[in-house]
Amino acid sequence: MNSFFYLFRTKIKGSVRVQFSSLGTGMAVIFTVLIYGILIGTIFTSSVPYDKETMYLQAAMAILAGIGVTAFFSMLSLMSKRKALLYDTDAFYFFSGPYTKTQTNLFILVQTLKGALGYGLIGCFFMGLLSMGGYFSIPYFLLCLLVLFLISSIFLLMTDYIYMWTLVKPKAKIWNYIAVILVLASAGAVFSPFYAGSRL
């Protein structure tokens, strides 16, 4: 198990080292982090006079934007042609190193959940951009992040399951398209009431 955690730490350090491998990339990373930090700080600290109707409309648009972004990235994962549970260096170390099947599956699960957390953060960021009305508090942010994280986790785990299924039965690849149709139908069911209300 020590080698398992050592691989995790080494991978994180390697990712950071790659980002700061040159002065240009390091400055770009720092600049990007500062820009996003300022935007996020503005989202949490901004406040305007309370207007019930305006705040409700902005909240609805923000939630729809978060769901839409999460659904978009989930669809990209489902439709990706370059699909594997482990890639490149990870596959080399786990299939040649002293790791058990349980450790390998745990690593794959952690990677999937990490991707779901990233999608959730992106969705919350877009929600925050549409939530400059002062109601985007930290508890509200954490609740939205939890919901989007769970949605992304379900789709990413389903993607992994379909991929393993296609290794045994190649014809099962059609389930990728069925899953995309379900995502689009779910998004349509969520968006259509708001669209119909806006036409009235």
Tab-separated table of C-alpha atoms in Angstrom:
chain	number	residue	atom	x	y	z
A	1	MET	CA	0.000	0.000	0.000
A	2	ASN	CA	2.961	2.323	0.615
A	3	SER	CA	3.979	2.004	-3.042
A	4	PHE	CA	0.402	2.831	-4.029
A	5	PHE	CA	0.420	6.138	-2.149
A	6	TYR	CA	3.968	6.816	-3.314
A	7	LEU	CA	2.755	6.545	-6.913
A	8	PHE	CA	-0.041	9.024	-6.140
A	9	ARG	CA	2.395	11.532	-4.637
A	10	THR	CA	4.875	11.112	-7.477
A	11	LYS	CA	2.162	11.639	-10.076
A	12	ILE	CA	0.985	14.855	-8.390
A	13	LYS	CA	4.539	16.179	-8.139
A	14	GLY	CA	5.150	15.259	-11.776
A	15	SER	CA	2.021	17.119	-12.892
A	16	VAL	CA	3.101	20.234	-10.992
A	17	ARG	CA	6.622	19.968	-12.394
A	18	VAL	CA	5.286	19.761	-15.958
A	19	GLN	CA	3.167	22.887	-15.439
A	20	PHE	CA	6.253	24.807	-14.267
A	21	SER	CA	8.736	23.197	-16.655
A	22	SER	CA	9.514	26.584	-18.225
A	23	LEU	CA	9.184	30.222	-17.230
A	24	GLY	CA	6.470	30.859	-19.838
A	25	THR	CA	4.197	27.994	-18.789
A	26	GLY	CA	4.739	28.793	-15.112
A	27	MET	CA	3.766	32.435	-15.607
A	28	ALA	CA	0.715	31.364	-17.638
A	29	VAL	CA	-0.418	29.001	-14.862
A	30	ILE	CA	0.034	31.659	-12.160
A	31	PHE	CA	-1.781	34.265	-14.275
A	32	THR	CA	-4.681	31.889	-14.942
A	33	VAL	CA	-5.002	30.996	-11.251
A	34	LEU	CA	-5.018	34.688	-10.306
A	35	ILE	CA	-7.695	35.499	-12.900
A	36	TYR	CA	-9.937	32.661	-11.743
A	37	GLY	CA	-9.285	33.560	-8.104
A	38	ILE	CA	-10.343	37.163	-8.695
A	39	LEU	CA	-13.483	36.035	-10.542
A	40	ILE	CA	-14.437	33.581	-7.801
A	41	GLY	CA	-13.776	36.184	-5.112
A	42	THR	CA	-15.980	38.647	-6.987
A	43	ILE	CA	-18.760	36.071	-7.223
A	44	PHE	CA	-18.776	35.428	-3.480
A	45	THR	CA	-18.411	39.062	-2.401
A	46	SER	CA	-20.667	40.839	-4.913
A	47	SER	CA	-24.000	42.153	-3.659
A	48	VAL	CA	-26.827	44.104	-5.249
A	49	PRO	CA	-30.247	45.245	-3.975
A	50	TYR	CA	-32.540	42.253	-3.541
A	51	ASP	CA	-35.164	41.788	-6.268
A	52	LYS	CA	-37.195	38.618	-5.871
A	53	GLU	CA	-38.163	38.128	-9.519
A	54	THR	CA	-34.723	39.000	-10.873
A	55	MET	CA	-32.955	36.800	-8.342
A	56	TYR	CA	-35.252	33.862	-9.131
A	57	LEU	CA	-34.635	34.213	-12.865
A	58	GLN	CA	-30.869	34.480	-12.407
A	59	ALA	CA	-30.853	31.471	-10.072
A	60	ALA	CA	-32.817	29.394	-12.591
A	61	MET	CA	-30.483	30.413	-15.433
A	62	ALA	CA	-27.417	29.643	-13.307
A	63	ILE	CA	-28.689	26.186	-12.348
A	64	LEU	CA	-29.552	25.397	-15.962
A	65	ALA	CA	-26.103	26.568	-17.067
A	66	GLY	CA	-24.430	24.309	-14.505
A	67	ILE	CA	-26.515	21.310	-15.545
A	68	GLY	CA	-25.931	22.076	-19.226
A	69	VAL	CA	-22.146	22.302	-18.862
A	70	THR	CA	-22.058	19.093	-16.820
A	71	ALA	CA	-24.211	17.282	-19.398
A	72	PHE	CA	-21.984	18.567	-22.218
A	73	PHE	CA	-18.787	17.211	-20.667
A	74	SER	CA	-20.519	13.949	-19.774
A	75	MET	CA	-21.569	13.530	-23.408
A	76	LEU	CA	-17.998	14.185	-24.555
A	77	SER	CA	-16.802	11.408	-22.249
A	78	LEU	CA	-19.439	9.017	-23.538
A	79	MET	CA	-18.653	9.750	-27.202
A	80	SER	CA	-14.855	9.800	-26.876
A	81	LYS	CA	-13.139	7.355	-29.234
A	82	ARG	CA	-9.934	7.283	-27.167
A	83	LYS	CA	-11.274	5.439	-24.157
A	84	ALA	CA	-9.372	3.413	-21.566
A	85	LEU	CA	-9.444	2.867	-17.842
A	86	LEU	CA	-5.706	3.539	-17.564
A	87	TYR	CA	-3.553	5.554	-19.929
A	88	ASP	CA	0.150	5.565	-20.830
A	89	THR	CA	2.347	5.753	-17.721
A	90	ASP	CA	-0.419	4.721	-15.312
A	91	ALA	CA	-1.070	1.544	-17.291
A	92	PHE	CA	2.665	0.737	-17.402
A	93	TYR	CA	3.144	1.021	-13.637
A	94	PHE	CA	-0.075	-0.693	-12.570
A	95	PHE	CA	0.192	-3.650	-14.932
A	96	SER	CA	3.914	-4.204	-14.344
A	97	GLY	CA	4.262	-3.062	-10.731
A	98	PRO	CA	3.480	-4.799	-7.430
A	99	TYR	CA	-0.166	-3.729	-7.300
A	100	THR	CA	-3.152	-5.904	-6.531
A	101	LYS	CA	-6.391	-5.917	-8.479
A	102	THR	CA	-8.084	-4.054	-5.624
A	103	GLN	CA	-5.459	-1.286	-5.691
A	104	THR	CA	-5.770	-0.939	-9.466
A	105	ASN	CA	-9.566	-0.693	-9.258
A	106	LEU	CA	-9.260	1.822	-6.418
A	107	PHE	CA	-6.927	3.971	-8.516
A	108	ILE	CA	-9.352	3.873	-11.461
A	109	LEU	CA	-12.244	4.845	-9.164
A	110	VAL	CA	-10.271	7.745	-7.668
A	111	GLN	CA	-9.363	8.993	-11.158
A	112	THR	CA	-13.014	8.822	-12.220
A	113	LEU	CA	-14.210	10.686	-9.125
A	114	LYS	CA	-11.469	13.276	-9.609
A	115	GLY	CA	-12.722	13.880	-13.145
A	116	ALA	CA	-16.285	14.181	-11.838
A	117	LEU	CA	-15.120	16.739	-9.278
A	118	GLY	CA	-13.443	18.721	-12.057
A	119	TYR	CA	-16.634	18.733	-14.125
A	120	GLY	CA	-18.589	19.811	-11.056
A	121	LEU	CA	-16.204	22.705	-10.410
A	122	ILE	CA	-16.484	23.833	-14.037
A	123	GLY	CA	-20.277	23.704	-13.802
A	124	CYS	CA	-20.222	25.703	-10.551
A	125	PHE	CA	-17.914	28.257	-12.154
A	126	PHE	CA	-20.397	28.875	-14.958
A	127	MET	CA	-23.180	29.051	-12.390
A	128	GLY	CA	-21.202	31.641	-10.472
A	129	LEU	CA	-20.704	33.775	-13.578
A	130	LEU	CA	-24.487	33.964	-13.914
A	131	SER	CA	-24.976	34.534	-10.183
A	132	MET	CA	-23.666	38.032	-9.668
A	133	GLY	CA	-26.793	38.884	-7.672
A	134	GLY	CA	-25.206	38.254	-4.305
A	135	TYR	CA	-27.033	34.986	-3.499
A	136	PHE	CA	-24.171	32.663	-4.531
A	137	SER	CA	-23.013	31.945	-0.993
A	138	ILE	CA	-20.518	29.303	0.074
A	139	PRO	CA	-23.217	26.846	1.356
A	140	TYR	CA	-25.090	27.276	-1.947
A	141	PHE	CA	-21.836	26.671	-3.847
A	142	LEU	CA	-21.090	23.503	-1.856
A	143	LEU	CA	-24.622	22.195	-2.423
A	144	CYS	CA	-24.393	22.836	-6.185
A	145	LEU	CA	-20.940	21.238	-6.284
A	146	LEU	CA	-22.256	18.137	-4.515
A	147	VAL	CA	-25.193	17.776	-6.922
A	148	LEU	CA	-23.084	18.302	-10.059
A	149	PHE	CA	-20.394	15.977	-8.687
A	150	LEU	CA	-22.960	13.211	-8.167
A	151	ILE	CA	-24.399	13.724	-11.661
A	152	SER	CA	-20.942	13.619	-13.256
A	153	SER	CA	-19.933	10.579	-11.187
A	154	ILE	CA	-22.953	8.622	-12.386
A	155	PHE	CA	-22.234	9.361	-16.047
A	156	LEU	CA	-18.482	8.733	-15.791
A	157	LEU	CA	-18.961	5.458	-13.919
A	158	MET	CA	-21.545	4.460	-16.525
A	159	THR	CA	-18.985	5.289	-19.225
A	160	ASP	CA	-16.393	3.049	-17.568
A	161	TYR	CA	-18.922	0.235	-17.232
A	162	ILE	CA	-19.967	0.480	-20.886
A	163	TYR	CA	-16.303	0.481	-21.931
A	164	MET	CA	-15.584	-2.723	-19.978
A	165	TRP	CA	-18.746	-4.247	-21.421
A	166	THR	CA	-17.614	-3.473	-24.981
A	167	LEU	CA	-14.333	-5.317	-24.350
A	168	VAL	CA	-16.374	-8.499	-23.940
A	169	LYS	CA	-19.197	-7.678	-26.368
A	170	PRO	CA	-18.188	-5.115	-29.039
A	171	LYS	CA	-21.832	-4.718	-30.077
A	172	ALA	CA	-22.550	-3.197	-26.671
A	173	LYS	CA	-20.963	0.030	-27.944
A	174	ILE	CA	-24.461	1.054	-29.055
A	175	TRP	CA	-25.197	1.785	-25.388
A	176	ASN	CA	-22.971	4.856	-25.691
A	177	TYR	CA	-25.477	6.343	-28.126
A	178	ILE	CA	-28.414	5.278	-25.968
A	179	ALA	CA	-26.790	7.001	-22.992
A	180	VAL	CA	-26.298	10.185	-25.047
A	181	ILE	CA	-29.976	10.099	-26.058
A	182	LEU	CA	-30.936	9.740	-22.389
A	183	VAL	CA	-28.720	12.710	-21.476
A	184	LEU	CA	-30.298	14.852	-24.209
A	185	ALA	CA	-33.801	13.757	-23.214
A	186	SER	CA	-33.112	14.563	-19.554
A	187	ALA	CA	-31.690	17.969	-20.461
A	188	GLY	CA	-34.702	18.643	-22.670
A	189	ALA	CA	-37.070	17.704	-19.856
A	190	VAL	CA	-35.295	20.170	-17.547
A	191	PHE	CA	-34.963	23.027	-20.031
A	192	SER	CA	-38.359	22.821	-21.776
A	193	PRO	CA	-40.483	24.184	-18.867
A	194	PHE	CA	-38.231	27.242	-18.585
A	195	TYR	CA	-38.287	27.746	-22.355
A	196	ALA	CA	-42.076	27.439	-22.443
A	197	GLY	CA	-42.374	29.897	-19.558
A	198	SER	CA	-40.153	32.422	-21.318
A	199	ARG	CA	-42.400	32.312	-24.407
A	200	LEU	CA	-45.486	33.276	-22.395
